[in-house]
Short mmCIF file of C-alpha atoms and ligand atoms in Angstrom, two decimals:
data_model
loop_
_atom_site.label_atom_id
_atom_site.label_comp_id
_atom_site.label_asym_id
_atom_site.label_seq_id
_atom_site.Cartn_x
_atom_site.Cartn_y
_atom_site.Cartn_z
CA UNK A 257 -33.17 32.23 9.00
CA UNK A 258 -32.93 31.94 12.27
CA UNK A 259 -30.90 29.47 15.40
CA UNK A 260 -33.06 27.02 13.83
CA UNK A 261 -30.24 26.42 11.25
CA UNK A 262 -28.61 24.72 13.92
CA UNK A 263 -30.88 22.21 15.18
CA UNK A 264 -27.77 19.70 15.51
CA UNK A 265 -26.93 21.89 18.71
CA UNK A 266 -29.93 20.08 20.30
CA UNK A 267 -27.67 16.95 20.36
CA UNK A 268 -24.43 18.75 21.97
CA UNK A 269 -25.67 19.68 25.94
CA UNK A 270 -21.90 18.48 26.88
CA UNK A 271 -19.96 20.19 24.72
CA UNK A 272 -22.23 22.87 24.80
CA UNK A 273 -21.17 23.11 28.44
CA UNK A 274 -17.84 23.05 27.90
CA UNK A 275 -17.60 25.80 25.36
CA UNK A 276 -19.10 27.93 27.75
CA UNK A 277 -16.46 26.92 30.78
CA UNK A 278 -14.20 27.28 27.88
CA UNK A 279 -14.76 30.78 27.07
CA UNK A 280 -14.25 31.75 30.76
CA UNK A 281 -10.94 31.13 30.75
CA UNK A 282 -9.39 30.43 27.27
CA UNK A 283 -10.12 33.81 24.98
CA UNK A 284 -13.29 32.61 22.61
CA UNK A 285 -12.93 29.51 24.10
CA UNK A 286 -10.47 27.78 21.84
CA UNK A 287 -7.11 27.61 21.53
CA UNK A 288 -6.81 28.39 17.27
CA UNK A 289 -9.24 30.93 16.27
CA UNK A 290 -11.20 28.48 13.12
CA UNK A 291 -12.07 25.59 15.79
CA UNK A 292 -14.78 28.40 17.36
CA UNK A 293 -17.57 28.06 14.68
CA UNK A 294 -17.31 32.03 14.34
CA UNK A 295 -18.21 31.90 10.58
CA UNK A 296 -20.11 29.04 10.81
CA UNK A 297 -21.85 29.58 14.03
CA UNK A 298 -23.58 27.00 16.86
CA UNK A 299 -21.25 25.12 19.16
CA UNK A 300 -17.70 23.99 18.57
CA UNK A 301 -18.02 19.84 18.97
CA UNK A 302 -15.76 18.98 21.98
CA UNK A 303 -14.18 15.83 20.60
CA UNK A 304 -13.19 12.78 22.98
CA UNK A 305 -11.55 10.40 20.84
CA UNK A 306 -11.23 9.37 17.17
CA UNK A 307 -10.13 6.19 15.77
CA UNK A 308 -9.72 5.69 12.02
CA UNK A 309 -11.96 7.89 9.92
CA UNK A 310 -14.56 8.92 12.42
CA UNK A 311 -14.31 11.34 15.34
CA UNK A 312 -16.92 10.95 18.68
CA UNK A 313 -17.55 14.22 20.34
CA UNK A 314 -18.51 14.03 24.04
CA UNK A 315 -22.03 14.03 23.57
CA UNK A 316 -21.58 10.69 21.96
CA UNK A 317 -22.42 12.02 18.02
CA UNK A 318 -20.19 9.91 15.77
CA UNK A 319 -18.88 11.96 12.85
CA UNK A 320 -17.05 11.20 9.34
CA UNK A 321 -13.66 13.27 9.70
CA UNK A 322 -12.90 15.54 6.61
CA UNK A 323 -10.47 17.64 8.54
CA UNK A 324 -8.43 15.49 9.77
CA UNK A 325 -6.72 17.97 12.90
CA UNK A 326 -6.48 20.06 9.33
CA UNK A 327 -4.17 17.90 7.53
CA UNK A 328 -1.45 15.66 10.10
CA UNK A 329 -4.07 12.23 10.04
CA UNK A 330 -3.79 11.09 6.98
CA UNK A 331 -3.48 7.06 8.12
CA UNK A 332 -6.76 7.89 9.88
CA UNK A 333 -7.01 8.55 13.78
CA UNK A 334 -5.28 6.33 16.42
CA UNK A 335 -3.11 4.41 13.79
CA UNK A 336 -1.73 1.27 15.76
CA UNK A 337 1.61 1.68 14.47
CA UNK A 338 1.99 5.32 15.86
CA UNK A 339 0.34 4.76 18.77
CA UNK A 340 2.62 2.26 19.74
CA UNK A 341 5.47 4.60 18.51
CA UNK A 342 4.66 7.05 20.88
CA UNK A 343 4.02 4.59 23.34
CA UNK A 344 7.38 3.23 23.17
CA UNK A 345 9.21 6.52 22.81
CA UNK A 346 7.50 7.94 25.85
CA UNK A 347 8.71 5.04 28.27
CA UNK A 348 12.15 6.02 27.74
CA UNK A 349 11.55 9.64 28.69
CA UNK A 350 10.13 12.75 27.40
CA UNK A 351 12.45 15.56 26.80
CA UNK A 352 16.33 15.65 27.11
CA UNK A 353 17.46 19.03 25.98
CA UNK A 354 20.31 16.86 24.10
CA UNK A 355 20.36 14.48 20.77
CA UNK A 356 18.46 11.46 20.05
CA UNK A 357 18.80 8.99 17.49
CA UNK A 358 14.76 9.37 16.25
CA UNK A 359 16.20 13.21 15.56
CA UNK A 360 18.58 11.97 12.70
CA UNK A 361 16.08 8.76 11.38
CA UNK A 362 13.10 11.91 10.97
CA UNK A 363 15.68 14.30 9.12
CA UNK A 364 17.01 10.93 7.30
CA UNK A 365 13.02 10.01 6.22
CA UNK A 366 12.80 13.76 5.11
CA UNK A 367 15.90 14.28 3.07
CA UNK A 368 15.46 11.06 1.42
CA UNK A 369 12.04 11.45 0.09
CA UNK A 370 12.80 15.13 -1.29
CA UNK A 371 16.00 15.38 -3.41
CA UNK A 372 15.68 19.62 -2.95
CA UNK A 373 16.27 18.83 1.09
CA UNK A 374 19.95 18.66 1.61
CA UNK A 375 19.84 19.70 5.37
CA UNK A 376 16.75 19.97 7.95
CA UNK A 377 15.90 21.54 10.98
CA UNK A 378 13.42 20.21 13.55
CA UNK A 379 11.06 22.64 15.23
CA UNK A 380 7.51 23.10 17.02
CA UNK A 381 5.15 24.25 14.79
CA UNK A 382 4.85 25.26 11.10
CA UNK A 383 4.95 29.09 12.08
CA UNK A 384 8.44 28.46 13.12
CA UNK A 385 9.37 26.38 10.11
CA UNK A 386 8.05 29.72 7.85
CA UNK A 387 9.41 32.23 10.74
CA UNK A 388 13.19 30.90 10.64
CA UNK A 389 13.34 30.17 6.91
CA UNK A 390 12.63 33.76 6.12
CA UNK A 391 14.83 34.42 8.83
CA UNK A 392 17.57 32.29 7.30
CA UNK A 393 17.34 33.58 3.50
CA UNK A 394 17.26 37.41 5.14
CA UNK A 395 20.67 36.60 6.87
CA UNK A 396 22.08 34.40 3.71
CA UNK A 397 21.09 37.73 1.33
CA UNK A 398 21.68 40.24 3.84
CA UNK A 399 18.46 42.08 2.54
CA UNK A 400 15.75 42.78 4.23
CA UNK A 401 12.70 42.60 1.87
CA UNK A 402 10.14 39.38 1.43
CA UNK A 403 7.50 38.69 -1.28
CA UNK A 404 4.22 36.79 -0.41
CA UNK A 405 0.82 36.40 -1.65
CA UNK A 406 -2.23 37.69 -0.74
CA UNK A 407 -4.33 34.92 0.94
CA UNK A 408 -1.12 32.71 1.25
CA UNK A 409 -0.97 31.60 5.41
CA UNK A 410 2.31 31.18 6.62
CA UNK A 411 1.34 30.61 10.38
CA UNK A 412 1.19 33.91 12.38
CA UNK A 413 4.50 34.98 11.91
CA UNK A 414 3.82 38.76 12.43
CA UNK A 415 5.75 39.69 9.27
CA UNK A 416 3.70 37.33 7.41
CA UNK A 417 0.25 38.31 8.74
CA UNK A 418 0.12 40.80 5.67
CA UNK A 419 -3.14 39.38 3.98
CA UNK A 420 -2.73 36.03 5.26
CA UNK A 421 -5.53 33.65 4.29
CA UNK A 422 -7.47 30.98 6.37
CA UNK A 423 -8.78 32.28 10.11
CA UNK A 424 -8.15 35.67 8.91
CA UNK A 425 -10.37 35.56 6.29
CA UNK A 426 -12.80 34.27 8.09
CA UNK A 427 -12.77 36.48 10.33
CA UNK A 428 -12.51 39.31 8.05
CA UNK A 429 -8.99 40.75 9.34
CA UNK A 430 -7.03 42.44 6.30
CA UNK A 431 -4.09 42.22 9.02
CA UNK A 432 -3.17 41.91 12.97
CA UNK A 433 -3.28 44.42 15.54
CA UNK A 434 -0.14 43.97 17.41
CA UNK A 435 1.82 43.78 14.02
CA UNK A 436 3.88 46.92 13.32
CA UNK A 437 4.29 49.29 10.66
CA UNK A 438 7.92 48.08 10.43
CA UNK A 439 7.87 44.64 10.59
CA UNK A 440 4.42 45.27 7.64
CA UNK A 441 6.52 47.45 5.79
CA UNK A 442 9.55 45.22 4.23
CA UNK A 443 6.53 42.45 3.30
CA UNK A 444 5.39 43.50 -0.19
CA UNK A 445 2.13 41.61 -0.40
CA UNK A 446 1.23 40.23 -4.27
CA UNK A 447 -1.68 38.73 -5.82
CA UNK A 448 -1.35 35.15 -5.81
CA UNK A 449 -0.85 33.38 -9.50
CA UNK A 450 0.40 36.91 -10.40
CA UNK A 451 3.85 36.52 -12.08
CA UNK A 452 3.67 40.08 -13.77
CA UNK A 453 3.20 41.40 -10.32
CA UNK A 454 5.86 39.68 -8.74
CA UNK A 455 8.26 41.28 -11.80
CA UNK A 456 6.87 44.85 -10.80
CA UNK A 457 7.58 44.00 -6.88
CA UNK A 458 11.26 43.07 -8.02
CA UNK A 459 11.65 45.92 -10.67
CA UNK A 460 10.62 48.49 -7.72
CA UNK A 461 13.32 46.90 -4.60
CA UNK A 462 16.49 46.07 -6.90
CA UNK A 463 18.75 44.10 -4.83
CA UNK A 464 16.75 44.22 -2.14
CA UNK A 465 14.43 40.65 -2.15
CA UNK A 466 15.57 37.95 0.52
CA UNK A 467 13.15 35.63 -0.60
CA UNK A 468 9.62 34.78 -2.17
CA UNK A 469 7.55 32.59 -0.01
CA UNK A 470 4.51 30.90 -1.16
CA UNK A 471 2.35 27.70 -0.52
CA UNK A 472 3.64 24.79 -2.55
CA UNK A 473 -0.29 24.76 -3.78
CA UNK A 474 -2.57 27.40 -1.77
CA UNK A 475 -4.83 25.51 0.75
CA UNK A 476 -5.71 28.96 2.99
CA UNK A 477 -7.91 30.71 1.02
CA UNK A 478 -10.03 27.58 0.31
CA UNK A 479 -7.74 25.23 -2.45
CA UNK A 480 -5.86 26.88 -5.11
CA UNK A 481 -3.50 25.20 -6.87
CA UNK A 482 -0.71 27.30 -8.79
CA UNK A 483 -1.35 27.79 -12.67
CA UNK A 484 0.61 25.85 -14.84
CA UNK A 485 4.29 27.60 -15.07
CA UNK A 486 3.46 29.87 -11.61
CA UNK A 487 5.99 28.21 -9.27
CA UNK A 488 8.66 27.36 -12.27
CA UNK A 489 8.16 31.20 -12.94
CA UNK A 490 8.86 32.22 -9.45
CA UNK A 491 11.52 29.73 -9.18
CA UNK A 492 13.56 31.35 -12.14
CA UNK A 493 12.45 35.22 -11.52
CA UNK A 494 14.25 34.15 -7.92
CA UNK A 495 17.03 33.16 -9.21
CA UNK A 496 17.65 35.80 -11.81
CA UNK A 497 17.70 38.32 -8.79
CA UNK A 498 19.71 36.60 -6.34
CA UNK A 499 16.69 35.98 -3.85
CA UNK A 500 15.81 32.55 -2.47
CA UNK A 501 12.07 30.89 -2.77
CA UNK A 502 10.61 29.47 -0.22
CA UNK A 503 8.25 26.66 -0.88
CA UNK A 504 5.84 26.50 2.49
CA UNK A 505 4.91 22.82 2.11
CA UNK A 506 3.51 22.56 5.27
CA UNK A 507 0.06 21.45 4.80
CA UNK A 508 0.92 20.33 1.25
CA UNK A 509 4.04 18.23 2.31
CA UNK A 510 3.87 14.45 2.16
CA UNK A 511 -0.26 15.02 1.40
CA UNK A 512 -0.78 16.33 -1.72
CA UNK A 513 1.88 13.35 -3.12
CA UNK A 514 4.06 11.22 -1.24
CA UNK A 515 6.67 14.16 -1.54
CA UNK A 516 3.95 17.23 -1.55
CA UNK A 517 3.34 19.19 -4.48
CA UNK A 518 6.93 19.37 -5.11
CA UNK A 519 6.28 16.11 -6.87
CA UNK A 520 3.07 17.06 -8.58
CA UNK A 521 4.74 20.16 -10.14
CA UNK A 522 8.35 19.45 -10.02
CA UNK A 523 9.56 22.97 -8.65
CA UNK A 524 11.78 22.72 -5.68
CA UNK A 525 12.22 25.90 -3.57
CA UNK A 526 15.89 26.73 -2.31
CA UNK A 527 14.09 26.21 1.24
CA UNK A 528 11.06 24.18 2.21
CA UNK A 529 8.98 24.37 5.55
CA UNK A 530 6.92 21.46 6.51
CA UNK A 531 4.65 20.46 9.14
CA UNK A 532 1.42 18.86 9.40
CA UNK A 533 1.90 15.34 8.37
CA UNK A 534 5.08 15.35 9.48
CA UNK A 535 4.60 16.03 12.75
CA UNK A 536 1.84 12.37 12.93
CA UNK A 537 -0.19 14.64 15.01
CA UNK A 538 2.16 15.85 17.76
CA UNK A 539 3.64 19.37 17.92
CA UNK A 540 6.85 18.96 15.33
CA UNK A 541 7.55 20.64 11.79
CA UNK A 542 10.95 21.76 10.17
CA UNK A 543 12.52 23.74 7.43
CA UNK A 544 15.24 22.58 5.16
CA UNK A 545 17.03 23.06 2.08
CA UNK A 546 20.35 23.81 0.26
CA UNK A 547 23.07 22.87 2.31
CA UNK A 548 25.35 26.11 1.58
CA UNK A 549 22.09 28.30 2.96
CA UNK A 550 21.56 25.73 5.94
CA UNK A 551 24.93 25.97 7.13
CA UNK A 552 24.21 29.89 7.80
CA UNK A 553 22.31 28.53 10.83
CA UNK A 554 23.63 28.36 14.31
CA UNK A 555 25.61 26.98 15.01
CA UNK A 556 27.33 26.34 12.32
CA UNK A 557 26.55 30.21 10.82
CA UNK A 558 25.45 33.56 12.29
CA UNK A 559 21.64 33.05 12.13
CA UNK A 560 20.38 32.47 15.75
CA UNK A 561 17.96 29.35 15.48
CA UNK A 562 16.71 27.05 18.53
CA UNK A 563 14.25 25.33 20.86
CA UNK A 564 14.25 23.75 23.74
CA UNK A 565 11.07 21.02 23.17
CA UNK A 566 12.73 20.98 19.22
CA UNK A 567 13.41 17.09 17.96
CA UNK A 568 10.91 16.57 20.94
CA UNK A 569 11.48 12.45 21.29
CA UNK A 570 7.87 11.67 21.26
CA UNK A 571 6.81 13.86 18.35
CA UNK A 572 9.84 13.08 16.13
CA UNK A 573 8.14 9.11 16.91
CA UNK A 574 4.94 10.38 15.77
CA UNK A 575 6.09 11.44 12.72
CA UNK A 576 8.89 9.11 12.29
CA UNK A 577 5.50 6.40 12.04
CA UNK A 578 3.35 8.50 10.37
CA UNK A 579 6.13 8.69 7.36
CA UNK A 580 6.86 5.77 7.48
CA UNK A 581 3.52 3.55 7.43
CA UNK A 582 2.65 6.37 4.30
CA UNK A 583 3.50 4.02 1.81
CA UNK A 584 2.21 3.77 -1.94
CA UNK A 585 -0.66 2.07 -0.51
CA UNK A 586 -1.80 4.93 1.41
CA UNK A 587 -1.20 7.64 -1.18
CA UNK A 588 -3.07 5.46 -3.26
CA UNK A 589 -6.06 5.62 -1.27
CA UNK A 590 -5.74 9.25 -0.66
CA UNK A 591 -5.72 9.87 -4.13
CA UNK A 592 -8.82 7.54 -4.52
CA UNK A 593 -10.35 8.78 -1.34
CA UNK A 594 -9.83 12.20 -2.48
CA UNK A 595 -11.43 11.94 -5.94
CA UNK A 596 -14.41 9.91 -4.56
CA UNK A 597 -15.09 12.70 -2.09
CA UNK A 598 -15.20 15.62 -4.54
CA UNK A 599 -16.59 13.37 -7.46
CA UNK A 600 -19.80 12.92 -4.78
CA UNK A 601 -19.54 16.63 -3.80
CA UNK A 602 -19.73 18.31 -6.72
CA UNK A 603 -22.38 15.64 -8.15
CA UNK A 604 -24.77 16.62 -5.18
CA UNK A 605 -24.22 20.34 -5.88
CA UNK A 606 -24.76 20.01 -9.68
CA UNK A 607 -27.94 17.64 -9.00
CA UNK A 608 -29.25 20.99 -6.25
CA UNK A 609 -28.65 23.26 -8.68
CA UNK A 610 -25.97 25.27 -6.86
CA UNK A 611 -23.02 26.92 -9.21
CA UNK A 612 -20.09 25.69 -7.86
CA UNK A 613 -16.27 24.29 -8.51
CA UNK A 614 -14.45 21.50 -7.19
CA UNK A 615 -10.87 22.69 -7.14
CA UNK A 616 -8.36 19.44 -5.89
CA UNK A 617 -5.07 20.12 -5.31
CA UNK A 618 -3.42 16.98 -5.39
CA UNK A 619 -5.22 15.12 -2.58
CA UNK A 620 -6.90 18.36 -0.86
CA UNK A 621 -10.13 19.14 -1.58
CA UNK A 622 -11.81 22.51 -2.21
CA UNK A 623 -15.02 23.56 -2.91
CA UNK A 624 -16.04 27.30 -4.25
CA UNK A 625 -19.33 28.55 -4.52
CA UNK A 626 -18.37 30.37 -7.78
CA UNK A 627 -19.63 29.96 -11.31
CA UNK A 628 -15.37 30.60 -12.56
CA UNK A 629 -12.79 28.54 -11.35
CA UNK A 630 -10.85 30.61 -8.67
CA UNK A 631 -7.24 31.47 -8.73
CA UNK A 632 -5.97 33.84 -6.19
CA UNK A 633 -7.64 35.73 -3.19
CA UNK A 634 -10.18 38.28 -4.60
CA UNK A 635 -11.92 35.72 -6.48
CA UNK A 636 -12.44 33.27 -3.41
CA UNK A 637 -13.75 36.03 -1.54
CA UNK A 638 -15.95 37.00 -4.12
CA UNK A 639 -17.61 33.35 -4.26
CA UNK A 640 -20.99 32.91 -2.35
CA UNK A 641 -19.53 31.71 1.28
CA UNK A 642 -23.09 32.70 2.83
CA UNK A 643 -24.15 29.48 1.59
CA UNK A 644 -21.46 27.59 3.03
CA UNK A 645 -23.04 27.79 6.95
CA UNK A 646 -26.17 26.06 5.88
CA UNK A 647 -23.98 23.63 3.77
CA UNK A 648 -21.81 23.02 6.79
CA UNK A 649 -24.54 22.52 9.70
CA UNK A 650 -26.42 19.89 7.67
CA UNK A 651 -23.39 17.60 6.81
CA UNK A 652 -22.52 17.85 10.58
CA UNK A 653 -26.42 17.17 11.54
CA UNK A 654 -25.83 13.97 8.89
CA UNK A 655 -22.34 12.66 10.62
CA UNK A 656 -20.03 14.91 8.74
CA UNK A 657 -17.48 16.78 10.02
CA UNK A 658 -16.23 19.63 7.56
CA UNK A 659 -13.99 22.30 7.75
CA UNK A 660 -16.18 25.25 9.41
CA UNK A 661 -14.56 28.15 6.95
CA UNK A 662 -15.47 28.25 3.50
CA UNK A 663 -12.09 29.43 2.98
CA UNK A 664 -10.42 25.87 3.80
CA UNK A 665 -9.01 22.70 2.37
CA UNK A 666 -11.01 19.72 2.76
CA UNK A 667 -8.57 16.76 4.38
CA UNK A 668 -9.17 12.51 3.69
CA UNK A 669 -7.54 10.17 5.27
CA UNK A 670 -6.85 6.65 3.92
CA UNK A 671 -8.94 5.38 6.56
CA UNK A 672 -11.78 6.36 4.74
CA UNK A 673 -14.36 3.19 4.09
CA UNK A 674 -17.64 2.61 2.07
CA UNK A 675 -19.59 2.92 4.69
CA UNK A 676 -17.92 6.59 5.35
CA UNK A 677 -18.76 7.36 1.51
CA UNK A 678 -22.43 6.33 2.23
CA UNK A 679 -22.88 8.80 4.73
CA UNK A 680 -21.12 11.20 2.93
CA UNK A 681 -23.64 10.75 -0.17
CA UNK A 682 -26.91 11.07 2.09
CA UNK A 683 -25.26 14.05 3.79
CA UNK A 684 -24.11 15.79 0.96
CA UNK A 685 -27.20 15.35 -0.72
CA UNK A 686 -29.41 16.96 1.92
CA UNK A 687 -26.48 19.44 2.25
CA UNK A 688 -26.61 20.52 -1.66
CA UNK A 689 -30.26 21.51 -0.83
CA UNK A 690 -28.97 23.67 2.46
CA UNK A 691 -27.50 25.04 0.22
CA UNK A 692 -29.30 26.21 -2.64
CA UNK A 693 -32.01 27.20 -0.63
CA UNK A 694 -29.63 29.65 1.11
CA UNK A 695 -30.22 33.56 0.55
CA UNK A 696 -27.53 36.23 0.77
CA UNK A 697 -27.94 37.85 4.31
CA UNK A 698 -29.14 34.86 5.82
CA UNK A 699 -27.63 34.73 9.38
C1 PLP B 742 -0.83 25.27 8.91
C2 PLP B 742 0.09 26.07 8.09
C3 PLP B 742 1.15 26.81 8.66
C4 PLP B 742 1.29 27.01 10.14
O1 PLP B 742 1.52 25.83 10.84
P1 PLP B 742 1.23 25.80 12.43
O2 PLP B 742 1.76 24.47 12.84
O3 PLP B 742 -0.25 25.95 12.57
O4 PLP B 742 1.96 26.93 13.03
C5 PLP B 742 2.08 27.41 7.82
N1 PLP B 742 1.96 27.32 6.48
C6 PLP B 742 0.94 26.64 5.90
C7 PLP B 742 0.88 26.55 4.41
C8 PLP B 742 -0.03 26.01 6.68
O5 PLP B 742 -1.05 25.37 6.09
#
C-alpha cells in the first residue's frame, strides 16, 4: 500500500505544521518517543483540548479517547472537580520546597486504600517511583542483583532498559545506547510468566537478589495479565531468598480495580510504585511499602532519596481529586466501559474474519493479532502487528483515537457515553476490514 493508507492526514494541515516546527527543535518532534506515529506512521494529532471522553486536535477533528494520556484520565478529560482542585491549589502558590498539608491527605488516600502501603514517598514520574524502589531494596539487602521480565517497562531507568517493553518494542530496540555494560550486567532479564526461570535466575546468584520487579499485570508489551499463581509464586520464591518484590503498579494502580491489580489477584509486593492515575494528570507518582524497608530512606536511613518539585502542591491536588471522585461508581463504569469496548472489538474482528484475542486485564484492554492467547514477550511479538497500522488509521479516520503501538494497553474512561460506543461500533467495523485486508510487508 501506499501514503494512501493515511488519507485522514488530509484533515490535519495544522498539526501537520506543527509536527514539522516540532521536529526542528524537539528530537522526532515529541517529547515521549510512542506519541510520534513511528510504527504507525502519518502525523502525530496535535491535541488542543479534551473534555470528558473526546479529545479535539487543532485541526478541529473530534476524536473518542481510548488512551486516555495512557492511563491518568480515567474520570474523563477536564473533570470539574479537579479542575477546580488545581485551580484552587494554584492560587495559593506553586512550589515551596517545604511541607504541605495536600502531601500527607495524598499519602493518607494511598495508604488507606492499599493495606500492603505502610509508608509512601511522593515523586515526579513513575521512572522515579521504579528507579528509587530498586534503589531502596538494593540498600535494605545490601546486594546488588535485580530480576525483571522481558517486555516488562519500568520507565527508562537505565538499569531497567534490559528488554523493556512498550516504545522499545516498537521501535525495535532490544536495549539503549547510553546504558552500560555495568549497570546491564547485575539486571538478569527473565521471560515473563516464567516461574521456573525465575528459580534458575535465583539458583545461579545465591544471596545475591535485591529484588524482583514486575508489572502488577503487564500492560507494555500490549496486555498481559499474570497466570494464575505467577505473582503469589514470585511473592513466596522472594521471600524464601531474602529478596524483596516489587509490584510496579503504575499504570495498573487504582485502574485495573479501585486498588490496582493488587485487588484483582491479592498479591501485595514488599514495595509498590505507582503513578498514572495517581498523579490526575499532572507530573506526580510514588513508591511505598513496608515500613521497616521505608525507613531505610533518607532521611530517616542511608538511602539518598529526593526532589525538589516532589509533593508538587498542584499535582498532589490533581491526584488528591482524581482519587478521590474514583468512587464505586466510577470503577463501575470502567469495568462496564471496559467490557463494552472489547466485547465490540473483538465482535468486529470475529465478524472480518481476522484471528485475534481480546486479552483484559482488569479494566485495560488489549488486543493481539494472534490465533493463541499471549503470555509473555516472544509471543506478542510474534502476533501479526503489520495489521495493526491499517487497523489504527481507520478508527482515527472514524473519530477514534487508539493507542498507535500494537504493543499497548487500550485505556476507558468512565466518561465514556452511548454515543462514544456508537462511533466506536461504525469505526471498529470498517477498522476489522483494514484489517483483514492487510498483507505482511505492507508499508
Ligand atoms: C508508565 C509506566 C512507568 C513509567 O512512568 P513514567 O511516569 O512514564 O516515567 C513505569 N512502570 C509502568 C508499569 C508504566 O506503565
Amino acid at each position: 500500500m501506499t501514503a494512501s493508507i493515511h488519507p485522514a492526514d488530509r484533515d490535519v494541515p495544522v498539526s501537520a505544521g506543527l509536527f514539522k516546527r516540532a521536529s526542528a527543535v524537539i528530537p522526532g518532534g515529541v517529547n515521549s518517543p510512542v506519541r510520534a506515529f513511528g510504527s504507525v506512521g502519518g502525523t502525530p494529532r496535535f491535541i488542543r483540548e479534551a473534555r470528558g471522553c473526546r479529545l479535539t486536535d487543532v485541526d478541529d477533528n473530534t476524536y473518542v479517547d481510548l488512551v486516555c494520556s495512557w492511563g491518568p484520565m480515567i474520570l474523563g478529560h477536564s473533570h470539574p472537580e479537579v479542575v477546580a482542585a488545581v485551580q484552587e491549589a494554584a492560587t495559593h502558590g506553586l512550589s515551596f520546597g517545604a511541607p504541605t498539608v495536600g502531601e500527607v491527605d495524598l499519602a493518607e488516600e494511598i495508604v488507606r486504600r492499599i493495606d500492603a502501603v505502610e509508608q509512601v514517598r511522593l515523586v515526579n514520574s513513575g521512572t522515579e517511583a521504579t528507579m528509587s524502589a530498586v534503589r531502596l531494596a538494593r540498600g535494605f539487602t545490601g546486594r546488588s542483583k535485580i530480576i525483571k521480565f522481558a517486555g516488562c517497562y519500568h520507565g527508562h531507568v537505565d538499569a531497567l532498559l534490559a528488554e523493556a517493553g512498550s516504545g522499545l518494542a516498537t521501535f525495535g530496540l532490544p536495549t539503549s545506547p547510553g546504558v552500560t555494560g555495568a549497570q546491564a550486567s547485575d539486571t538478569i532479564v527473565v521471560p515473563y510468566n516464567d516461574l521456573a526461570a525465575v528459580g534458575r535466575a535465583f539458583a545461579e546468584n545465591p544471596g545475591e537478589i535485591a529484588c524482583v520487579i514486575t508489572e502488577a499485570a503487564a500492560g507494555n508489551m500490549g496486555t498481559v495479565p499474570p497466570l494464575p499463581g505467577f505473582n503469589q509464586g514470585l511473592k513466596d520464591v522472594c521471600a524464601a531468598n531474602g529478596a524483596l518484590l516489587i509490584m510496579d503498579e503504575v499504570m495498573t494502580g487504582f485502574r485495573a480495580s479501585s486498588t490496582g491489580w493488587h485487588g484483582i489477584d491479592g498479591v501485595a509486593g514488599d514495595l509498590t510504585t505507582f503513578g498514572k492515575v495517581m498523579s490526575g494528570g499532572l507530573p506526580a507518582a510514588a513508591f511505598g511499602g513496608r515500613a521497616d524497608v521505608m525507613a531505610h530512606l533518607a532521611p530517616l536511613g542511608p538511602v539518598y532519596q529526593a526532589g525538589t518539585l516532589s509533593g508538587n502542591p498542584v499535582a498532589v491536588a490533581a491526584g488528591l481529586a482524581t482519587l478521590r471522585a474514583a468512587d464505586d461508581a466510577v470503577y463501575t463504569a470502567l469495568e462496564r466501559n471496559s467490557q463494552r469496548l472489547s466485547s465490540i472489538l473483538g465482535a468486529a474482528l470475529t465478524a472480518a474474519g481476522v484471528e485475534h484475542q481480546m486479552q483484559n486485564a482488569g479494566t485495560m484492554v488489549g488486543v493481539f493479532f494472534s490465533p493463541t492467547p499471549v503470555t509473555n514477550y516472544d509471543e506478542a511479538r510474534a502476533s501479526q502487528t503489520w495489521r495493526y497500522r491499517p487497523f489504527f488509521h481507520t478508527l482515527l479516520e472514524h473519530g477514534v483515537y487508539a493507542p498507535p503501538s500494537a504493543f499497548e494497553t487500550w485505556f476507558v474512561s468512565a466518561a465514556l457515553d452511548d454515543d462514544a460506543f456508537e462511533t466506536i461500533s461504525t469505526a471498529a467495523t470498517a477498522a476489522a476490514r483494514a484489517a483483514a485486508a492487510a498483507k505482511e510487508g505492507d508499508q
